[in-house]
mmCIF file of C-alpha atoms in Angstrom:
data_model
loop_
_atom_site.group_PDB
_atom_site.id
_atom_site.type_symbol
_atom_site.label_atom_id
_atom_site.label_comp_id
_atom_site.label_asym_id
_atom_site.label_seq_id
_atom_site.Cartn_x
_atom_site.Cartn_y
_atom_site.Cartn_z
ATOM 1 C CA MET A 1 -18.079 17.512 17.025
ATOM 2 C CA HIS A 2 -15.098 15.696 18.448
ATOM 3 C CA THR A 3 -11.460 16.561 17.920
ATOM 4 C CA HIS A 4 -9.485 13.839 16.193
ATOM 5 C CA ASP A 5 -5.949 13.297 15.021
ATOM 6 C CA ASP A 6 -4.849 13.604 11.432
ATOM 7 C CA THR A 7 -8.185 14.970 10.143
ATOM 8 C CA HIS A 8 -8.322 17.640 7.517
ATOM 9 C CA GLU A 9 -10.981 19.531 9.381
ATOM 10 C CA HIS A 10 -9.476 19.377 12.845
ATOM 11 C CA SER A 11 -5.694 19.081 12.572
ATOM 12 C CA LEU A 12 -4.472 19.510 9.036
ATOM 13 C CA ALA A 13 -2.079 22.260 10.102
ATOM 14 C CA ALA A 14 -0.673 20.115 12.885
ATOM 15 C CA ASP A 15 -0.234 17.150 10.586
ATOM 16 C CA LEU A 16 1.363 19.184 7.810
ATOM 17 C CA SER A 17 3.812 20.656 10.300
ATOM 18 C CA ALA A 18 4.650 17.256 11.742
ATOM 19 C CA MET A 19 5.025 15.658 8.345
ATOM 20 C CA LEU A 20 7.163 18.486 6.918
ATOM 21 C CA ASN A 21 9.457 18.304 9.945
ATOM 22 C CA LEU A 22 10.174 14.581 9.546
ATOM 23 C CA ALA A 23 13.845 14.212 8.693
ATOM 24 C CA THR A 24 13.177 11.333 6.344
ATOM 25 C CA ASP A 25 9.684 12.188 5.230
ATOM 26 C CA ARG A 26 8.854 9.771 2.434
ATOM 27 C CA ARG A 27 6.204 11.999 0.927
ATOM 28 C CA GLN A 28 8.670 14.849 0.374
ATOM 29 C CA THR A 29 11.119 12.381 -1.083
ATOM 30 C CA LEU A 30 8.435 11.171 -3.495
ATOM 31 C CA ARG A 31 7.757 14.737 -4.578
ATOM 32 C CA TRP A 32 11.454 15.321 -5.289
ATOM 33 C CA LEU A 33 11.674 12.117 -7.318
ATOM 34 C CA LEU A 34 8.573 12.936 -9.345
ATOM 35 C CA ALA A 35 9.830 16.450 -10.006
ATOM 36 C CA GLY A 36 13.181 15.120 -11.155
ATOM 37 C CA ALA A 37 11.635 12.407 -13.313
ATOM 38 C CA SER A 38 10.062 14.963 -15.640
ATOM 39 C CA ALA A 39 13.540 16.174 -16.628
ATOM 40 C CA LEU A 40 14.995 12.719 -17.288
ATOM 41 C CA PRO A 41 14.809 10.744 -20.554
ATOM 42 C CA VAL A 42 12.807 7.539 -20.493
ATOM 43 C CA MET A 43 15.228 4.635 -20.436
ATOM 44 C CA GLY A 44 12.741 1.868 -21.059
ATOM 45 C CA CYS A 45 9.896 0.083 -19.346
ATOM 46 C CA GLY A 46 10.032 0.495 -15.571
ATOM 47 C CA GLY A 47 9.925 -2.405 -13.186
ATOM 48 C CA GLY A 48 10.532 -3.189 -9.542
ATOM 49 C CA GLY A 49 10.534 0.472 -8.572
ATOM 50 C CA SER A 50 13.777 1.300 -10.463
ATOM 51 C CA SER A 51 14.244 4.931 -11.443
ATOM 52 C CA ALA A 52 15.788 6.212 -14.693
ATOM 53 C CA SER A 53 18.968 7.094 -12.802
ATOM 54 C CA ASP A 54 19.167 3.544 -11.471
ATOM 55 C CA THR A 55 18.947 2.186 -15.027
ATOM 56 C CA THR A 56 21.644 4.550 -16.267
ATOM 57 C CA SER A 57 23.980 3.541 -13.460
ATOM 58 C CA ALA A 58 23.501 -0.150 -14.189
ATOM 59 C CA ALA A 59 24.285 0.383 -17.888
ATOM 60 C CA THR A 60 27.502 2.351 -17.372
ATOM 61 C CA THR A 61 29.169 0.468 -14.542
ATOM 62 C CA THR A 62 30.611 -3.028 -14.452
ATOM 63 C CA THR A 63 29.669 -3.680 -10.819
ATOM 64 C CA THR A 64 26.167 -3.143 -9.436
ATOM 65 C CA THR A 65 24.602 -3.815 -6.062
ATOM 66 C CA THR A 66 21.142 -5.338 -5.814
ATOM 67 C CA THR A 67 19.076 -5.085 -2.674
ATOM 68 C CA THR A 68 16.401 -7.742 -2.320
ATOM 69 C CA THR A 69 13.544 -7.250 0.081
ATOM 70 C CA THR A 70 11.462 -10.227 1.145
ATOM 71 C CA THR A 71 7.913 -9.242 1.958
ATOM 72 C CA THR A 72 5.134 -11.016 3.820
ATOM 73 C CA PRO A 73 1.382 -10.335 3.932
ATOM 74 C CA ALA A 74 1.873 -8.742 7.350
ATOM 75 C CA GLY A 75 4.832 -6.442 6.979
ATOM 76 C CA SER A 76 8.357 -6.771 5.710
ATOM 77 C CA CYS A 77 12.065 -6.719 6.352
ATOM 78 C CA ALA A 78 11.941 -3.217 4.876
ATOM 79 C CA VAL A 79 11.811 -0.365 7.375
ATOM 80 C CA ILE A 80 8.183 0.522 8.034
ATOM 81 C CA PRO A 81 7.423 4.078 6.838
ATOM 82 C CA GLU A 82 7.831 6.961 9.239
ATOM 83 C CA GLU A 83 4.506 8.690 9.912
ATOM 84 C CA THR A 84 3.188 11.506 12.023
ATOM 85 C CA GLY A 85 2.124 10.593 15.536
ATOM 86 C CA GLY A 86 -0.810 12.964 15.132
ATOM 87 C CA PRO A 87 -1.749 15.763 17.524
ATOM 88 C CA TYR A 88 -2.780 13.402 20.337
ATOM 89 C CA PRO A 89 0.037 10.979 21.180
ATOM 90 C CA GLY A 90 -0.043 11.401 24.943
ATOM 91 C CA ASP A 91 3.720 10.866 25.062
ATOM 92 C CA GLY A 92 4.757 14.176 26.578
ATOM 93 C CA THR A 93 5.358 15.967 23.288
ATOM 94 C CA ASN A 94 2.247 18.169 23.451
ATOM 95 C CA SER A 95 -0.550 19.373 25.719
ATOM 96 C CA ASN A 96 -4.289 19.293 26.223
ATOM 97 C CA ASN A 97 -6.314 21.984 27.983
ATOM 98 C CA SER A 98 -4.826 20.951 31.329
ATOM 99 C CA GLY A 99 -1.172 20.958 30.297
ATOM 100 C CA VAL A 100 1.413 18.477 29.064
ATOM 101 C CA VAL A 101 -0.008 14.998 28.495
ATOM 102 C CA ASN A 102 2.339 12.079 29.180
ATOM 103 C CA VAL A 103 1.248 8.534 29.972
ATOM 104 C CA LEU A 104 4.737 7.134 29.422
ATOM 105 C CA THR A 105 5.821 8.151 32.912
ATOM 106 C CA GLN A 106 2.658 6.923 34.625
ATOM 107 C CA SER A 107 2.570 3.826 36.793
ATOM 108 C CA GLY A 108 0.740 0.997 35.037
ATOM 109 C CA VAL A 109 1.327 2.065 31.438
ATOM 110 C CA VAL A 110 3.318 -1.129 30.757
ATOM 111 C CA ARG A 111 0.404 -3.501 30.160
ATOM 112 C CA SER A 112 -0.980 -5.831 27.537
ATOM 113 C CA ASP A 113 -4.706 -5.160 28.020
ATOM 114 C CA ILE A 114 -5.278 -1.509 27.143
ATOM 115 C CA ARG A 115 -9.091 -1.488 27.086
ATOM 116 C CA GLY A 116 -9.396 0.131 30.509
ATOM 117 C CA SER A 117 -7.957 3.329 31.903
ATOM 118 C CA PHE A 118 -5.232 3.079 34.560
ATOM 119 C CA ASN A 119 -3.451 4.902 37.369
ATOM 120 C CA GLY A 120 -6.664 6.454 38.715
ATOM 121 C CA PRO A 121 -9.207 6.742 35.888
ATOM 122 C CA THR A 122 -11.583 3.786 35.621
ATOM 123 C CA GLY A 123 -13.254 4.120 32.215
ATOM 124 C CA VAL A 124 -13.281 1.125 29.879
ATOM 125 C CA ALA A 125 -13.535 1.343 26.091
ATOM 126 C CA ALA A 126 -16.325 -0.771 24.580
ATOM 127 C CA GLY A 127 -16.177 -2.396 21.166
ATOM 128 C CA VAL A 128 -15.434 -5.522 19.148
ATOM 129 C CA PRO A 129 -12.481 -7.345 20.786
ATOM 130 C CA LEU A 130 -9.157 -6.976 18.985
ATOM 131 C CA THR A 131 -5.789 -8.609 19.657
ATOM 132 C CA ILE A 132 -2.799 -6.848 18.116
ATOM 133 C CA LYS A 133 0.341 -8.941 17.576
ATOM 134 C CA LEU A 134 3.484 -7.155 16.403
ATOM 135 C CA GLN A 135 6.900 -8.615 15.661
ATOM 136 C CA ILE A 136 9.864 -6.237 15.727
ATOM 137 C CA VAL A 137 12.653 -7.144 13.301
ATOM 138 C CA ASN A 138 15.970 -5.640 12.225
ATOM 139 C CA ALA A 139 15.506 -4.373 8.669
ATOM 140 C CA SER A 140 19.234 -3.702 8.366
ATOM 141 C CA GLY A 141 20.179 -7.105 9.748
ATOM 142 C CA SER A 142 18.544 -9.810 7.616
ATOM 143 C CA CYS A 143 15.230 -9.513 9.450
ATOM 144 C CA ALA A 144 16.710 -10.753 12.727
ATOM 145 C CA VAL A 145 14.161 -10.537 15.520
ATOM 146 C CA LEU A 146 14.694 -7.797 18.066
ATOM 147 C CA SER A 147 14.048 -8.776 21.662
ATOM 148 C CA GLY A 148 13.718 -6.250 24.461
ATOM 149 C CA TYR A 149 12.458 -3.457 22.216
ATOM 150 C CA ALA A 150 9.390 -1.586 23.410
ATOM 151 C CA VAL A 151 6.276 -0.333 21.636
ATOM 152 C CA TYR A 152 3.967 2.419 22.845
ATOM 153 C CA LEU A 153 0.628 1.955 21.054
ATOM 154 C CA TRP A 154 -2.552 4.057 21.015
ATOM 155 C CA HIS A 155 -5.723 4.513 18.963
ATOM 156 C CA CYS A 156 -9.213 6.007 19.110
ATOM 157 C CA ASP A 157 -12.272 4.311 20.622
ATOM 158 C CA ARG A 158 -15.259 3.064 18.619
ATOM 159 C CA ASP A 159 -16.723 6.584 18.600
ATOM 160 C CA GLY A 160 -13.548 8.011 17.106
ATOM 161 C CA ASN A 161 -12.465 9.709 20.328
ATOM 162 C CA TYR A 162 -8.946 9.775 21.766
ATOM 163 C CA SER A 163 -8.570 9.508 25.519
ATOM 164 C CA LEU A 164 -6.924 12.502 27.233
ATOM 165 C CA TYR A 165 -7.868 14.839 24.360
ATOM 166 C CA SER A 166 -11.380 14.385 22.929
ATOM 167 C CA ASN A 167 -14.429 15.980 24.519
ATOM 168 C CA GLY A 168 -15.933 13.692 27.143
ATOM 169 C CA VAL A 169 -12.858 11.489 27.616
ATOM 170 C CA THR A 170 -10.146 13.957 28.645
ATOM 171 C CA ASP A 171 -10.199 12.366 32.114
ATOM 172 C CA GLN A 172 -9.571 8.862 30.719
ATOM 173 C CA ASN A 173 -6.376 7.247 29.395
ATOM 174 C CA TYR A 174 -7.680 3.999 27.920
ATOM 175 C CA LEU A 175 -6.441 2.500 24.627
ATOM 176 C CA ARG A 176 -2.841 3.429 25.435
ATOM 177 C CA GLY A 177 -0.087 1.123 26.639
ATOM 178 C CA VAL A 178 3.492 -0.110 26.372
ATOM 179 C CA GLN A 179 4.808 -3.627 25.810
ATOM 180 C CA ALA A 180 8.316 -5.074 25.383
ATOM 181 C CA SER A 181 9.175 -7.652 22.727
ATOM 182 C CA ASP A 182 10.054 -11.176 23.855
ATOM 183 C CA SER A 183 12.956 -13.357 22.690
ATOM 184 C CA SER A 184 11.194 -13.817 19.341
ATOM 185 C CA GLY A 185 10.584 -10.106 18.869
ATOM 186 C CA ASN A 186 6.867 -10.518 19.572
ATOM 187 C CA LEU A 187 4.520 -8.427 21.686
ATOM 188 C CA THR A 188 0.743 -8.377 22.132
ATOM 189 C CA PHE A 189 -1.979 -5.882 23.023
ATOM 190 C CA GLN A 190 -5.590 -6.670 23.937
ATOM 191 C CA THR A 191 -7.881 -3.860 22.831
ATOM 192 C CA ILE A 192 -11.028 -3.006 20.861
ATOM 193 C CA PHE A 193 -11.441 -2.327 17.168
ATOM 194 C CA PRO A 194 -11.046 1.413 16.563
ATOM 195 C CA GLY A 195 -13.786 3.394 14.884
ATOM 196 C CA CYS A 196 -13.556 5.433 11.712
ATOM 197 C CA TYR A 197 -13.758 9.169 12.197
ATOM 198 C CA SER A 198 -14.181 11.824 9.533
ATOM 199 C CA GLY A 199 -11.215 12.338 7.242
ATOM 200 C CA ARG A 200 -9.072 9.277 8.052
ATOM 201 C CA MET A 201 -9.002 5.598 7.261
ATOM 202 C CA PRO A 202 -9.119 3.546 10.486
ATOM 203 C CA HIS A 203 -5.640 3.168 11.928
ATOM 204 C CA VAL A 204 -3.489 2.470 14.961
ATOM 205 C CA HIS A 205 -0.523 4.610 16.048
ATOM 206 C CA PHE A 206 2.672 3.277 17.578
ATOM 207 C CA GLU A 207 6.190 4.294 18.558
ATOM 208 C CA VAL A 208 9.163 1.920 18.808
ATOM 209 C CA TYR A 209 11.859 2.264 21.490
ATOM 210 C CA PRO A 210 15.197 0.420 21.755
ATOM 211 C CA THR A 211 14.508 -0.709 25.344
ATOM 212 C CA LEU A 212 11.649 -0.705 27.821
ATOM 213 C CA ALA A 213 13.593 1.632 30.107
ATOM 214 C CA LYS A 214 13.935 4.185 27.323
ATOM 215 C CA SER A 215 10.216 4.101 26.529
ATOM 216 C CA SER A 216 9.513 6.558 29.352
ATOM 217 C CA SER A 217 10.705 9.447 27.153
ATOM 218 C CA ALA A 218 9.508 10.190 23.619
ATOM 219 C CA ALA A 219 12.953 11.608 22.871
ATOM 220 C CA ASN A 220 14.212 8.012 22.725
ATOM 221 C CA ARG A 221 11.793 6.729 20.092
ATOM 222 C CA ILE A 222 13.424 5.312 16.975
ATOM 223 C CA LYS A 223 10.291 4.927 14.838
ATOM 224 C CA THR A 224 6.797 6.411 14.712
ATOM 225 C CA SER A 225 4.284 4.836 12.377
ATOM 226 C CA GLN A 226 0.701 3.698 11.816
ATOM 227 C CA PHE A 227 -1.034 0.603 10.466
ATOM 228 C CA THR A 228 -4.453 -0.036 8.992
ATOM 229 C CA PHE A 229 -6.903 -2.864 8.245
ATOM 230 C CA PRO A 230 -8.396 -4.587 5.170
ATOM 231 C CA MET A 231 -11.611 -3.052 3.883
ATOM 232 C CA ALA A 232 -13.505 -6.357 4.188
ATOM 233 C CA THR A 233 -12.745 -6.470 7.920
ATOM 234 C CA LEU A 234 -13.743 -2.835 8.391
ATOM 235 C CA ASN A 235 -17.113 -3.472 6.769
ATOM 236 C CA GLU A 236 -17.730 -6.492 9.008
ATOM 237 C CA VAL A 237 -16.861 -4.659 12.200
ATOM 238 C CA TYR A 238 -18.761 -1.486 11.406
ATOM 239 C CA ALA A 239 -21.947 -3.443 10.695
ATOM 240 C CA THR A 240 -22.122 -4.274 14.416
ATOM 241 C CA SER A 241 -23.797 -2.309 17.182
ATOM 242 C CA GLY A 242 -21.960 0.800 18.346
ATOM 243 C CA TYR A 243 -20.149 1.537 15.087
ATOM 244 C CA SER A 244 -22.921 3.190 13.067
ATOM 245 C CA THR A 245 -21.058 6.501 12.760
ATOM 246 C CA SER A 246 -18.068 4.653 11.331
ATOM 247 C CA VAL A 247 -20.180 3.318 8.449
ATOM 248 C CA ARG A 248 -20.920 6.842 7.237
ATOM 249 C CA ASN A 249 -17.353 8.087 7.748
ATOM 250 C CA LEU A 250 -15.779 5.088 6.005
ATOM 251 C CA ALA A 251 -17.976 5.654 2.943
ATOM 252 C CA GLN A 252 -16.403 9.103 2.556
ATOM 253 C CA ILE A 253 -12.738 8.074 2.668
ATOM 254 C CA SER A 254 -10.424 5.542 0.993
ATOM 255 C CA TYR A 255 -6.817 4.417 1.147
ATOM 256 C CA ALA A 256 -6.191 6.485 -1.990
ATOM 257 C CA SER A 257 -7.549 9.693 -0.464
ATOM 258 C CA ASP A 258 -6.224 9.191 3.069
ATOM 259 C CA ASN A 259 -3.482 11.698 3.884
ATOM 260 C CA ILE A 260 -1.235 8.989 5.376
ATOM 261 C CA PHE A 261 -1.821 5.861 3.297
ATOM 262 C CA SER A 262 -2.383 7.480 -0.125
ATOM 263 C CA ASP A 263 1.264 7.001 -1.111
ATOM 264 C CA GLY A 264 1.235 3.294 -0.278
ATOM 265 C CA TYR A 265 0.498 1.054 2.677
ATOM 266 C CA SER A 266 1.815 -2.401 1.811
ATOM 267 C CA LEU A 267 4.087 -2.409 4.861
ATOM 268 C CA GLN A 268 1.294 -1.035 7.041
ATOM 269 C CA MET A 269 -1.585 -3.348 6.161
ATOM 270 C CA ALA A 270 -2.208 -5.776 9.004
ATOM 271 C CA THR A 271 -3.188 -9.397 8.391
ATOM 272 C CA VAL A 272 -6.505 -10.162 10.085
ATOM 273 C CA THR A 273 -8.199 -13.343 11.282
ATOM 274 C CA GLY A 274 -11.333 -13.846 13.374
ATOM 275 C CA ASN A 275 -14.899 -12.569 13.387
ATOM 276 C CA VAL A 276 -17.167 -10.105 15.169
ATOM 277 C CA THR A 277 -18.401 -12.717 17.657
ATOM 278 C CA ASP A 278 -15.080 -14.079 18.867
ATOM 279 C CA GLY A 279 -13.043 -10.991 18.104
ATOM 280 C CA TYR A 280 -10.211 -10.362 15.656
ATOM 281 C CA VAL A 281 -6.472 -10.946 15.704
ATOM 282 C CA VAL A 282 -4.249 -8.684 13.625
ATOM 283 C CA THR A 283 -0.561 -9.355 12.981
ATOM 284 C CA LEU A 284 2.116 -7.109 11.534
ATOM 285 C CA THR A 285 5.861 -7.372 11.107
ATOM 286 C CA VAL A 286 7.494 -4.058 11.991
ATOM 287 C CA GLY A 287 10.865 -3.514 10.395
ATOM 288 C CA VAL A 288 13.155 -0.966 12.046
ATOM 289 C CA ALA A 289 16.772 0.000 11.453
ATOM 290 C CA GLY A 290 18.154 -1.992 14.353
#
């Protein structure tokens, strides 16, 4: 049995620790709000995510401030939720059996095509072709595009294994890479569609850095998050050769039961086009507090 990130059976303790240590952990915030809501009187029918305290404030003050968020099918001007990077980020923040694992300082990590290993290892991840297109925008600045920002992105292979950590691929570093956003805030990765391993909905991890130069140290990251894929696309991909294990694992998990996406994923659901023959293209707008 392979070791995977964010699974209940392999790394629940690690994930709980990481999630509890997040300074702005949205799950803890949700718990506080729900706990407080039970002690508040109902002010009327809810709408637009307003709390009872919000309604009270609006009724007793003459001046109110309204924040409007414009959303798109592939992300939003809102700041994308902070998530755990999982136990296997490869960014220098933890170790495998051989010691600290850090691809961010390795020659060749800045690349668009992340299907193959680099800087020595030669393994190549097989699977349905996938192009990931992200746009980095300033959520605190009217969705202005952010050029020159960097993204470190990683995910598992079609068997659910993570390079550098999982049994059989500890000597590989494929499906990991860094790209900088262009003048329109866009960046692209060529990869393969990740598999579904036990206990998690399929997902991709990423960290955002303010500059490419600062992406060599995880201490400089300004956002860590994950995104996922529509169920219809997952079913199409996993019906192809090489993904049979993913079919079984996907049948045992859902967005509602996933320990990351169960509290909502509207800002983390990628828009997908393409097919299994020609490959897929996923797009997502990533809002950060620029």
